[in-house]
Every structure is written in C-alpha cells, then in structure tokens.
PDB file of C-alpha atoms and ligand atoms in Angstrom:
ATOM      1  CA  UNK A   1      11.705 -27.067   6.330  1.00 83.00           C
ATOM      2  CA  UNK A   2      10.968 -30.409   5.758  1.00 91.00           C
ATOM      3  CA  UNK A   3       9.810 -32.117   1.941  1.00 93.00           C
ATOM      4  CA  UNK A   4       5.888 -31.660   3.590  1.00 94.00           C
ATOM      5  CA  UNK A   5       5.985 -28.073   4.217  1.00 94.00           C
ATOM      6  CA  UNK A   6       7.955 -27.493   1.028  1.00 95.00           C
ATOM      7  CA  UNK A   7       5.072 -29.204  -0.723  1.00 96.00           C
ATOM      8  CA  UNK A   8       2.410 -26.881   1.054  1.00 95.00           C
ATOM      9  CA  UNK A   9       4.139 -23.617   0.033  1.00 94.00           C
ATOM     10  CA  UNK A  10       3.659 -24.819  -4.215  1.00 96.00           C
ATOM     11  CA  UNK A  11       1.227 -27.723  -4.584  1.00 96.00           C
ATOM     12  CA  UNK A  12      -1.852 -25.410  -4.416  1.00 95.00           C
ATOM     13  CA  UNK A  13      -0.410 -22.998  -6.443  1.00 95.00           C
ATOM     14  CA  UNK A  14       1.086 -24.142  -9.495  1.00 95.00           C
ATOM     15  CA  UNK A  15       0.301 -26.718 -12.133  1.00 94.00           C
ATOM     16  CA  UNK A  16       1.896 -29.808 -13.382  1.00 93.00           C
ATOM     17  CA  UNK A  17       3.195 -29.830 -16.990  1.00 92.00           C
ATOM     18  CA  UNK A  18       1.259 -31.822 -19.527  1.00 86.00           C
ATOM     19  CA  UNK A  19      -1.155 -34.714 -18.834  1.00 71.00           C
ATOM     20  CA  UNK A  20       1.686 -35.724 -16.212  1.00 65.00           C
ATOM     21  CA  UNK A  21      -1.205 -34.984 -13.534  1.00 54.00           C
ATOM     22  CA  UNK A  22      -3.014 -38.130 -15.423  1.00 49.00           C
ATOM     23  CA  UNK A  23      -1.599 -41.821 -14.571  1.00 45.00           C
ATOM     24  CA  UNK A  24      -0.483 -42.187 -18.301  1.00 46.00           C
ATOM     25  CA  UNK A  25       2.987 -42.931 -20.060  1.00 45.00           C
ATOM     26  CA  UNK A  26       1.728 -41.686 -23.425  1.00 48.00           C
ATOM     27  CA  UNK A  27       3.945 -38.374 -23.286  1.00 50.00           C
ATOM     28  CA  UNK A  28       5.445 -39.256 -26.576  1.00 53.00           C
ATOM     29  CA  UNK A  29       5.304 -36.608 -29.475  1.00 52.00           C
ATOM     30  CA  UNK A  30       2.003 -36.606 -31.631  1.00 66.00           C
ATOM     31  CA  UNK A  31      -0.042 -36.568 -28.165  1.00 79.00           C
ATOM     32  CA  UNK A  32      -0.973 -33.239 -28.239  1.00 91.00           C
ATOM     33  CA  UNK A  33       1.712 -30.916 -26.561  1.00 93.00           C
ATOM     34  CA  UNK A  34       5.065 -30.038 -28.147  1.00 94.00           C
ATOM     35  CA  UNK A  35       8.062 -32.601 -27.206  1.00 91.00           C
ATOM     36  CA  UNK A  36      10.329 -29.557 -26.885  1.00 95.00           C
ATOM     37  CA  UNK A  37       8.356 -26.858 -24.439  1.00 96.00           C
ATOM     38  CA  UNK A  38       4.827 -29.182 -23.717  1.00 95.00           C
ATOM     39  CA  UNK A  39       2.783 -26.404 -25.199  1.00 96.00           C
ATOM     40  CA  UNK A  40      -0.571 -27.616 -25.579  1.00 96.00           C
ATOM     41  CA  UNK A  41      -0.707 -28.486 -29.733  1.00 95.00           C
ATOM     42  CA  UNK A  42      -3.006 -30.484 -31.922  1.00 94.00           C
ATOM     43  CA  UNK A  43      -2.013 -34.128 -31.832  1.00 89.00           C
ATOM     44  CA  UNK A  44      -1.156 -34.159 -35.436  1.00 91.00           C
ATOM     45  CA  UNK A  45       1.923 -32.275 -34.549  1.00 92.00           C
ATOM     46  CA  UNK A  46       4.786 -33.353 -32.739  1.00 91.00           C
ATOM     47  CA  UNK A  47       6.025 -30.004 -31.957  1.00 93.00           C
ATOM     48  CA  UNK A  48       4.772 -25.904 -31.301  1.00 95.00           C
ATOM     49  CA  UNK A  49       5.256 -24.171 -34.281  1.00 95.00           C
ATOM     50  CA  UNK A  50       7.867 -21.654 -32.776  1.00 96.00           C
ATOM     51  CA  UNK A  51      10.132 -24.899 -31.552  1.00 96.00           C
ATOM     52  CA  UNK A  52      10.006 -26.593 -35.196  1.00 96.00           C
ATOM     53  CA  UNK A  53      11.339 -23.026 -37.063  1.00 96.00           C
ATOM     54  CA  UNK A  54      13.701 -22.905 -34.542  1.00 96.00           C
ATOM     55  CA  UNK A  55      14.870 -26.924 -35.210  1.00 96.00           C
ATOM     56  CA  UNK A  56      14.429 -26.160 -38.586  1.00 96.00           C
ATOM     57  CA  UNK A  57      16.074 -22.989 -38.729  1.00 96.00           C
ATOM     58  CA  UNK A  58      19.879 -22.075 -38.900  1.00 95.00           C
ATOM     59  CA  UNK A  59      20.972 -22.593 -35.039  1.00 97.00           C
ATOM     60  CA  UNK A  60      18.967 -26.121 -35.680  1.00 96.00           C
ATOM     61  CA  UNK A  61      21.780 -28.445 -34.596  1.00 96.00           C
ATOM     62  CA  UNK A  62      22.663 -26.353 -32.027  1.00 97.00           C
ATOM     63  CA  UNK A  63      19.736 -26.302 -29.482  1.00 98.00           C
ATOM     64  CA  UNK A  64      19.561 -27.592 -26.132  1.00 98.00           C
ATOM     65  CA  UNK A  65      19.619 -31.504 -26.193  1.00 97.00           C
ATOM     66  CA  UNK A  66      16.775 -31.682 -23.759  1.00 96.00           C
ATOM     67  CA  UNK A  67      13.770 -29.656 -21.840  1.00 97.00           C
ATOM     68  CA  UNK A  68      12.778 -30.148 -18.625  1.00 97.00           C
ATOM     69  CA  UNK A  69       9.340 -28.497 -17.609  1.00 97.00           C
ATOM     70  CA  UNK A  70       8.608 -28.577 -14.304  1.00 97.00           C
ATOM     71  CA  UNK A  71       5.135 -26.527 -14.017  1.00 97.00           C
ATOM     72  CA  UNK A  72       2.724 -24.581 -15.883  1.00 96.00           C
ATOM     73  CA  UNK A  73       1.710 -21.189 -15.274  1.00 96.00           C
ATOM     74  CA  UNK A  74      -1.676 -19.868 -17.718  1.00 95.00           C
ATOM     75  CA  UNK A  75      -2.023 -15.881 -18.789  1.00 93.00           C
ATOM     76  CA  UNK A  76      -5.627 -14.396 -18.655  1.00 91.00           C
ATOM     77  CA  UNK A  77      -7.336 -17.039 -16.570  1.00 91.00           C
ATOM     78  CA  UNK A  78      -7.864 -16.693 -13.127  1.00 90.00           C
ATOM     79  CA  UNK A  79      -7.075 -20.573 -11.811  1.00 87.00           C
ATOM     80  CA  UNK A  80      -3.902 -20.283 -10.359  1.00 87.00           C
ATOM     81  CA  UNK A  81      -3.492 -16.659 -11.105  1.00 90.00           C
ATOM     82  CA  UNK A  82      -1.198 -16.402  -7.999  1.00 91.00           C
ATOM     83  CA  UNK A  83       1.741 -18.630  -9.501  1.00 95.00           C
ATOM     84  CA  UNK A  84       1.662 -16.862 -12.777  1.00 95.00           C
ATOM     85  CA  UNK A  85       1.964 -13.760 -11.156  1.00 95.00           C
ATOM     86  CA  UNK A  86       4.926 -14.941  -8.329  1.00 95.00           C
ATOM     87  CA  UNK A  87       6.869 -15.701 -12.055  1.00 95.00           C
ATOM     88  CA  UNK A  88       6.863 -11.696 -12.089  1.00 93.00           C
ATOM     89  CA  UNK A  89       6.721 -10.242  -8.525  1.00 94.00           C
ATOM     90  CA  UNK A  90       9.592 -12.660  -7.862  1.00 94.00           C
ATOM     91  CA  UNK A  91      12.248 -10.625  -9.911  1.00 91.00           C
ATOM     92  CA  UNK A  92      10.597  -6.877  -9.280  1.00 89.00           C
ATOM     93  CA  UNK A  93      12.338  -3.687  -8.442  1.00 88.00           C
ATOM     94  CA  UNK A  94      10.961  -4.573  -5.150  1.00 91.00           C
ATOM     95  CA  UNK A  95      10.794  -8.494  -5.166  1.00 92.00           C
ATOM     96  CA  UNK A  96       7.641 -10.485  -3.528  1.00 94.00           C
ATOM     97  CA  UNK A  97       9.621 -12.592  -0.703  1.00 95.00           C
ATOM     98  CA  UNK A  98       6.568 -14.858  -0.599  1.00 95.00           C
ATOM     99  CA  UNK A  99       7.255 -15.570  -4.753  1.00 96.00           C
ATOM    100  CA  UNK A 100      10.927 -16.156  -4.352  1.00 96.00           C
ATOM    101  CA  UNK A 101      10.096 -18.790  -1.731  1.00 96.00           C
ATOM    102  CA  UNK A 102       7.607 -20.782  -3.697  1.00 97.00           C
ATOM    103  CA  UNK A 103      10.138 -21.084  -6.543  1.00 97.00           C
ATOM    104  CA  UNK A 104      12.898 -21.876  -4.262  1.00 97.00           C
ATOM    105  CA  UNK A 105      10.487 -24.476  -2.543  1.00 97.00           C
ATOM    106  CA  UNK A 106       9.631 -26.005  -6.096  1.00 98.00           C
ATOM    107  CA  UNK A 107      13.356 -26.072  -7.200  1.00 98.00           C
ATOM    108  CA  UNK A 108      14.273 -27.959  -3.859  1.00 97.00           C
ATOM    109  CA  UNK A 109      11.690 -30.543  -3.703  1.00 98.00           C
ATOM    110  CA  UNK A 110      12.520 -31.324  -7.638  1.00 98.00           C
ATOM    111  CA  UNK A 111      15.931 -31.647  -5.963  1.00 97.00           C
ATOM    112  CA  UNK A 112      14.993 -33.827  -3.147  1.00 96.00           C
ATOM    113  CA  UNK A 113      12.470 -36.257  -5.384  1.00 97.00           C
ATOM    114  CA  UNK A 114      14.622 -36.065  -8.437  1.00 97.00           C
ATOM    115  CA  UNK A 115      18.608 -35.249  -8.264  1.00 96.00           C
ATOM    116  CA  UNK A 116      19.379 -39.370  -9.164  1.00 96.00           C
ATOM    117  CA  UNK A 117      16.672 -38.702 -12.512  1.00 97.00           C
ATOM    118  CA  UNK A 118      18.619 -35.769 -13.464  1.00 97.00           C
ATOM    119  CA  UNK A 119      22.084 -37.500 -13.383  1.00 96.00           C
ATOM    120  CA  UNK A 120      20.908 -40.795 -14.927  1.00 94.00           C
ATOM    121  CA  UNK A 121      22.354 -40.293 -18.497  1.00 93.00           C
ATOM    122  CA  UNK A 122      25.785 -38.645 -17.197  1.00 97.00           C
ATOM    123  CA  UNK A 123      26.866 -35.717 -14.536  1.00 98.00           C
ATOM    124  CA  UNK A 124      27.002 -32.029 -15.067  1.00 98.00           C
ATOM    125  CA  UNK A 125      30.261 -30.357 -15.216  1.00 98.00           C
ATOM    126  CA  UNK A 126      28.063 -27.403 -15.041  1.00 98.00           C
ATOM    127  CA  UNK A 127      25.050 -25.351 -14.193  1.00 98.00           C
ATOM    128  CA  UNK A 128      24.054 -21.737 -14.978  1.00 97.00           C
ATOM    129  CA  UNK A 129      21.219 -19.426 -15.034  1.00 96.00           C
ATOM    130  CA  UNK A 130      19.603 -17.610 -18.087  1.00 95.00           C
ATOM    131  CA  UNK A 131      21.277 -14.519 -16.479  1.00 93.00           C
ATOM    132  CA  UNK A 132      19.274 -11.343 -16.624  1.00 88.00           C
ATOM    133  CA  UNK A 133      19.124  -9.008 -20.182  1.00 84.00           C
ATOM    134  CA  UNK A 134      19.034  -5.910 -17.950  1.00 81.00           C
ATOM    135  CA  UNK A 135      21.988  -6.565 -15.718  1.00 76.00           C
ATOM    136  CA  UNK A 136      20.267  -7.770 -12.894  1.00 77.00           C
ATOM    137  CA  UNK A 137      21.560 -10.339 -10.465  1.00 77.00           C
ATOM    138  CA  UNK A 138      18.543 -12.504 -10.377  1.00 82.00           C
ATOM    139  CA  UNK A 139      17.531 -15.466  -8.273  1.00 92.00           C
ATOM    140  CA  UNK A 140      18.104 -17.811 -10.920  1.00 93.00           C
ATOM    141  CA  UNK A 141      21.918 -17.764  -9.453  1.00 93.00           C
ATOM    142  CA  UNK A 142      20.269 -18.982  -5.787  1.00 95.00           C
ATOM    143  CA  UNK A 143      17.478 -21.597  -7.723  1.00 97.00           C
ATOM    144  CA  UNK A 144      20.788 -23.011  -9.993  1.00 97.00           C
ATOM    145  CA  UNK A 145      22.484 -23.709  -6.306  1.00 96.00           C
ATOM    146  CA  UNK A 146      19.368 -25.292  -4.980  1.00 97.00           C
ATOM    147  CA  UNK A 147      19.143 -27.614  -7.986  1.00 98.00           C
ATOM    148  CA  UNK A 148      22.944 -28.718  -8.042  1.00 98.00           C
ATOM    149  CA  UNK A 149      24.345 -27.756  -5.323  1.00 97.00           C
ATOM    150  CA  UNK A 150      27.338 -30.507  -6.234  1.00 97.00           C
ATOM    151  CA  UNK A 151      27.652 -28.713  -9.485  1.00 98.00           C
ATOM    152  CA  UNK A 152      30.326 -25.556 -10.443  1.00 97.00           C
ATOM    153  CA  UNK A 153      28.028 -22.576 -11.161  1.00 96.00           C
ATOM    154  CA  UNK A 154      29.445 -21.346 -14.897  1.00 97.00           C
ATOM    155  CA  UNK A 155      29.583 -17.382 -15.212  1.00 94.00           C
ATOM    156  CA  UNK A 156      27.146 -16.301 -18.008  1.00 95.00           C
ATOM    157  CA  UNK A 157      26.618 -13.014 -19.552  1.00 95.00           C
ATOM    158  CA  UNK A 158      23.697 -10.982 -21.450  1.00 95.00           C
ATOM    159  CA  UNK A 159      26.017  -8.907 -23.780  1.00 95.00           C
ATOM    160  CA  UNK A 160      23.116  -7.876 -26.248  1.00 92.00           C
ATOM    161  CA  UNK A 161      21.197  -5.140 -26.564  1.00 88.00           C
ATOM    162  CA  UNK A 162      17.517  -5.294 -23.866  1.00 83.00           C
ATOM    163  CA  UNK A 163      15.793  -2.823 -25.937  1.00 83.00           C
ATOM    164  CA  UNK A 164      16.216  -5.312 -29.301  1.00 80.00           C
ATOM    165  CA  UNK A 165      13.238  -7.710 -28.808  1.00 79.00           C
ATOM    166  CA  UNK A 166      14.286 -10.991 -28.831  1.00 74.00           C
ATOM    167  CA  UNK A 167      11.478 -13.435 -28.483  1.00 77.00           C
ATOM    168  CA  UNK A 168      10.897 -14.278 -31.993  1.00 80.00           C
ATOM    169  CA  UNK A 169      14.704 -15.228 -33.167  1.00 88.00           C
ATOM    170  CA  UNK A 170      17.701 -16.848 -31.686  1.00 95.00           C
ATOM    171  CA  UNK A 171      20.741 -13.944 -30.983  1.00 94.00           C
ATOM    172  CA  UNK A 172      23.019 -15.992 -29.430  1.00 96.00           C
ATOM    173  CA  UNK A 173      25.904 -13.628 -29.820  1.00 95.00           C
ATOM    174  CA  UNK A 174      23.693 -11.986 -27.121  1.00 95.00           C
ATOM    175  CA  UNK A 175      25.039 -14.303 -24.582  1.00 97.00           C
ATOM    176  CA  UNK A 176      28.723 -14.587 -23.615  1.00 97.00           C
ATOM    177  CA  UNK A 177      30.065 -17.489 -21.779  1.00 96.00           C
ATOM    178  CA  UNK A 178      33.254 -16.587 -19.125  1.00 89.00           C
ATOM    179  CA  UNK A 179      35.827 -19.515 -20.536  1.00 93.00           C
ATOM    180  CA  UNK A 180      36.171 -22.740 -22.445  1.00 97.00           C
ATOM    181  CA  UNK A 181      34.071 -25.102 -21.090  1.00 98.00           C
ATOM    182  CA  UNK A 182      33.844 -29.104 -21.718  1.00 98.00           C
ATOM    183  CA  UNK A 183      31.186 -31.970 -20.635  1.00 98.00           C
ATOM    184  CA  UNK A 184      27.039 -31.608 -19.777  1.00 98.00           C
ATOM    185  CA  UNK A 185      25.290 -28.331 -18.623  1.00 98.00           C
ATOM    186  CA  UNK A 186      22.378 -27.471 -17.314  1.00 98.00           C
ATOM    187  CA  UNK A 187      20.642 -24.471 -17.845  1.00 98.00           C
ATOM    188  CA  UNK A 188      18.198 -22.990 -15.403  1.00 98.00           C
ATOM    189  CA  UNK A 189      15.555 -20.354 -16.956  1.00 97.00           C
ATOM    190  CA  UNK A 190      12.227 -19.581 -14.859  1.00 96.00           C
ATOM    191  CA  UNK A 191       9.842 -18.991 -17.422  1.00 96.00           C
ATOM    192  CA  UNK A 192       9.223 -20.108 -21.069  1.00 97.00           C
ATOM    193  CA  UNK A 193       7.451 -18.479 -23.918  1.00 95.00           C
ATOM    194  CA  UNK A 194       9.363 -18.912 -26.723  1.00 95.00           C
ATOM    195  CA  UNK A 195      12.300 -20.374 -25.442  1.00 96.00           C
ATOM    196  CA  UNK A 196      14.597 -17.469 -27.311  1.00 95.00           C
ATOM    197  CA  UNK A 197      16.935 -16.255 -24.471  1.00 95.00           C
ATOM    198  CA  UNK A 198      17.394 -19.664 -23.089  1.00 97.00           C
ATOM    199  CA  UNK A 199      18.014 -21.856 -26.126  1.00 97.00           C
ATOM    200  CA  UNK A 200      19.804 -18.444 -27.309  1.00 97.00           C
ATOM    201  CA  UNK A 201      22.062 -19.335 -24.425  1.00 98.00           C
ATOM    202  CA  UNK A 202      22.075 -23.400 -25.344  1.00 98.00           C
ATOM    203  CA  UNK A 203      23.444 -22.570 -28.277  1.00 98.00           C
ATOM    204  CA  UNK A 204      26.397 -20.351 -27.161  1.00 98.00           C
ATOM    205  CA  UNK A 205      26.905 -22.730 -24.584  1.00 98.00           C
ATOM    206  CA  UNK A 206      27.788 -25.937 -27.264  1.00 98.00           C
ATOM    207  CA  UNK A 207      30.251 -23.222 -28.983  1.00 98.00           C
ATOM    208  CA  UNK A 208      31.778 -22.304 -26.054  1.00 98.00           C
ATOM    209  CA  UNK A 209      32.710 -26.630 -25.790  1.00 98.00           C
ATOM    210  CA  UNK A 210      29.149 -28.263 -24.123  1.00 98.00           C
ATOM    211  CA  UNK A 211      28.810 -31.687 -24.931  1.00 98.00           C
ATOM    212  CA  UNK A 212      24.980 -31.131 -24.284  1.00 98.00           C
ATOM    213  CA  UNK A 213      22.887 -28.621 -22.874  1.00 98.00           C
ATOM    214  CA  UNK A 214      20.219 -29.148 -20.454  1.00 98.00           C
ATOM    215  CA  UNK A 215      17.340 -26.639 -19.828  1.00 98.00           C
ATOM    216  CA  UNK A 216      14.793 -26.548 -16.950  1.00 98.00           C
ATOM    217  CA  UNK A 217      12.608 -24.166 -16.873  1.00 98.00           C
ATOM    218  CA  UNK A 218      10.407 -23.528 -13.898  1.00 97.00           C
ATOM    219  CA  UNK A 219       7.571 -22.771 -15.830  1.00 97.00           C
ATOM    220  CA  UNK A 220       5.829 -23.088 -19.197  1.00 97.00           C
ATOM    221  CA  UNK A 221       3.958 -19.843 -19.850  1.00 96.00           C
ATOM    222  CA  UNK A 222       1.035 -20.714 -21.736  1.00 96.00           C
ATOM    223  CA  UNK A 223      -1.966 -18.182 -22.949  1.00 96.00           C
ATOM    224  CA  UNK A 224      -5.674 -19.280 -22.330  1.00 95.00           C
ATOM    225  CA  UNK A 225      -6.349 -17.423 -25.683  1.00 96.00           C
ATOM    226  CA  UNK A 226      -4.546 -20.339 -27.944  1.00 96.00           C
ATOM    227  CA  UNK A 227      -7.034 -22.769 -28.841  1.00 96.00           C
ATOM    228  CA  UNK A 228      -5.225 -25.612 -27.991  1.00 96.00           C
ATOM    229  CA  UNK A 229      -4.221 -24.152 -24.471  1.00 96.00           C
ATOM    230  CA  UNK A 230      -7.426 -23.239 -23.531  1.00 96.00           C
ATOM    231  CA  UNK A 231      -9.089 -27.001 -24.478  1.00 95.00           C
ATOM    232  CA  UNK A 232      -6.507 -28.199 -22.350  1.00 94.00           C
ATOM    233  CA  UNK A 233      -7.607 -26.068 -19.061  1.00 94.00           C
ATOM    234  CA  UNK A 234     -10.672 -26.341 -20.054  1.00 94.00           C
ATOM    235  CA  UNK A 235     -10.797 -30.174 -20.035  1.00 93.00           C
ATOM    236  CA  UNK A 236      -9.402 -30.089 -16.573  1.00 92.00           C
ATOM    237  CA  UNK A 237      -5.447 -29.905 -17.454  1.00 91.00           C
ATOM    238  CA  UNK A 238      -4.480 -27.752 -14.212  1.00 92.00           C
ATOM    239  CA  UNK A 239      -7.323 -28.583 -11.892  1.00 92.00           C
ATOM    240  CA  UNK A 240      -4.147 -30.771 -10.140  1.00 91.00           C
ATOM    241  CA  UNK A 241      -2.302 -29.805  -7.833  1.00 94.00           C
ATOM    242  CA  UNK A 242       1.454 -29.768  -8.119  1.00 96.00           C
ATOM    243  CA  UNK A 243       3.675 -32.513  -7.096  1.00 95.00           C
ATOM    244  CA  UNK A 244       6.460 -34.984  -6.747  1.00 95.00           C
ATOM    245  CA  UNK A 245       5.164 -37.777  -8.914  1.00 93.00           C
ATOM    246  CA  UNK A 246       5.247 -37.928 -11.734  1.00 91.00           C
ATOM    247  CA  UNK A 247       8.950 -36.720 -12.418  1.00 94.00           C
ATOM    248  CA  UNK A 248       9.363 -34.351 -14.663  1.00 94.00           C
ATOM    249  CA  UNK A 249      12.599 -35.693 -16.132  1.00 94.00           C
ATOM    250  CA  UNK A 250      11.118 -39.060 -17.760  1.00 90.00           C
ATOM    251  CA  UNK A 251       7.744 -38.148 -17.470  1.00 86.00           C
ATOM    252  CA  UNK A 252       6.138 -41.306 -15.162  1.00 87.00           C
ATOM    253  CA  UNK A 253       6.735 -42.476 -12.094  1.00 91.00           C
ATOM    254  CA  UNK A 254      10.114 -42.594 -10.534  1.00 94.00           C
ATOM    255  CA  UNK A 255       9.761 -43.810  -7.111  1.00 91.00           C
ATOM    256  CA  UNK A 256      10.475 -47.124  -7.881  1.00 80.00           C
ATOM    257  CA  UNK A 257      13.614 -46.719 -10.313  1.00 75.00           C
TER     258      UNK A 257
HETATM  259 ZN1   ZN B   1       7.396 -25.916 -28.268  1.00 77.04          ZN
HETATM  260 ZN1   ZN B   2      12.370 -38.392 -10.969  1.00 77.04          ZN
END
C-alpha cells in the first residue's frame, strides 16, 4: 500500500494530539495540556495531575525521558467513536482485523513521515512493547517492528500479578527485562490513561542499564467527562482529521528539516 492509502485507512478516524491540528508552535508547558501525556489541563498547569505525583513521587528520576503521542482517542462521545473502540477490538479474544490494520497503518506512516525525527537526538539500541499483563502475545510486538524495523526488538516481561490494579501507582517490579541492556530505548504502548504499565516499564528499563527511555503511545485516552477534555472537543480539538504534519516528535512542521 502506498503512504495515500495508508492515510485513508486512519485520517478519518482518529484525532491528532493537542492543538497540533492548529498551525501553532506554542506546545510548550503552561498551554493547556500536560507536557508529559497532552491531557487536556488548565493552562496554569504545566502538567496532569497523575504525571506530576508520579515526577514527584519515589520512581521520579526514573521515568521515561520523553512521550511521544501520536493520536487521541475520547471515551463517551460519539465523534470518532470507531478509533476509540479499534484501541479495544484490536487486542480481543477474537481480534477486529479491520482495527489491527488502522494501527498498523498509523504506526507505518509515522514511520515513513518521521523515522529521521525519531533518531535526531541519538539511535535506539532498542525497541519493545508494553507486553501484555495477561500473557498475551499482542500486536504491539508487530507495531514495535513497523516503527523500527532497523532496531533489535528487547524481550520484556509482565511478571506481576493482572488481578492487582495497577493504574494508580508505579509497580515496576511488575515488569522484567530479559538481560543487561545499554544505550536509548523506545517503548511502544497503544493506549494511555495513566501511563502506569508503561512508565512502570520505563523505569525497569533504566535499571536494567537504559540510558533513556522513549515512549510512544498510539493513543491518548482521554474522557469527555473531565472538564478540561471536554472544552477541548468541544472547541473543535478533534474535528481534524489525522495526519502527517505536524510531527508528533517536535510538535511543528518537519517537512522542511
Ligand atoms: Zn499527564
Ligand atoms: Zn517528523
């Protein structure tokens, strides 16, 4: 398939992160979404709550260096409901072939429009997938491929226990990493809410010898019933479609780097 009939499978169904559907630079913090996970967040703040107690908190110098958020898919509104529901189907007992595709397509045109953006502050010696808490071999394995195909794929493990909820602290000691590792890794999760199992991971990763720990996450779960989420749809934040430009790793337009 070629980059235009890549673009057709996603661009009507999911969103682009933040205001990067608007022709403006001003992504830094204090802009109203959270320089961590671009949750929607009043402009006095420079981060979500959940991502400041996590900096703030005991694993706080041992996160992942960087976030990349490449789309955003809303809970309990019915724009786009299709993409927020592929985040699911995509991973069922019986998985939706048509989801699988749209996140493979999304994961290879970030490739395509965006492999020399990834790279531009050092290679990876590694990529991995947040790998599955109940065993599963996911598609996160396939996506991680997609995205660096160049790139060894680094054996993870979910070693914790799935009925412990884990979304509101960091169990790192949940994750176990196959060997020593050394030099940059990126971290592929599909969907963030609180960010637990993959900066969980980020942090296991930097004991286990990362030098720094990329994460890209597919998509950005956000809920139309926060305040701050739902002024943002409702002033037209994912009335765009998805796309190319601009890139989701600096956050403007690369084309001409
Ligand atoms: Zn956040
Ligand atoms: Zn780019």
């Amino acid at each position: 398939m070629n980059q235009e009939q890549l673009l057709q499978l996603v661009a009507k169904h999911a969103s682009p992160p933040r205001a990067l559907s608007a022709s403006n630079n001003s992504l830094l913090p204090g802009t109203g979404f959270c320089a961590v996970c671009a949750r929607p967040i009043l402009a006095t703040y420079c981060q979500c709550y959940r991502c400041d107690q996590d900096q703030k908190g005991e694993y706080g110098g041992e996160l992942a260096d960087q976030v990349i958020t490449l789309s955003y898919a809303v809970k309990g509104h019915s724009q786009k409901a299709q993409f927020y529901s592929d985040l699911f189907r995509y991973k069922d007992d019986q998985p939706s072939r048509v989801a699988q595709n749209r996140l493979l397509a999304m994961v290879a045109l970030t490739r395509m429009a965006h492999s020399a953006c990834f790279v531009s502050e050092g290679e990876f010696s590694w990529v991995t997938g947040v790998p599955s808490t109940r065993g599963r071999k996911t598609l996160l394995v396939e996506l991680s491929r997609v995205l660096m195909p160049d790139v060894d794929f680094l054996e993870t493990r979910f070693v914790g226990n799935p009925a412990v909820p884990r979304d509101r602290v960091l169990t790192p000691d949940a994750f176990e990493i196959s060997h020593r590792i050394s030099g940059r890794v990126l971290v592929v999760e599909d969907t963030w809410v609180t960010g637990s199992n993959a900066q969980s991971l980020a942090i296991q990763l930097k004991r286990a010898g990362a030098s720094h720990v990329t994460i890209v996450t597919l998509a950005r779960l956000l809920d139309y019933r926060d305040r701050e989420t739902a002024a943002y749809i409702n002033g037209g934040g994912i009335d765009h479609d998805w796309g190319l430009q601009p890139c989701p790793v600096i956050q403007r337009d690369c084309t001409s780097l």
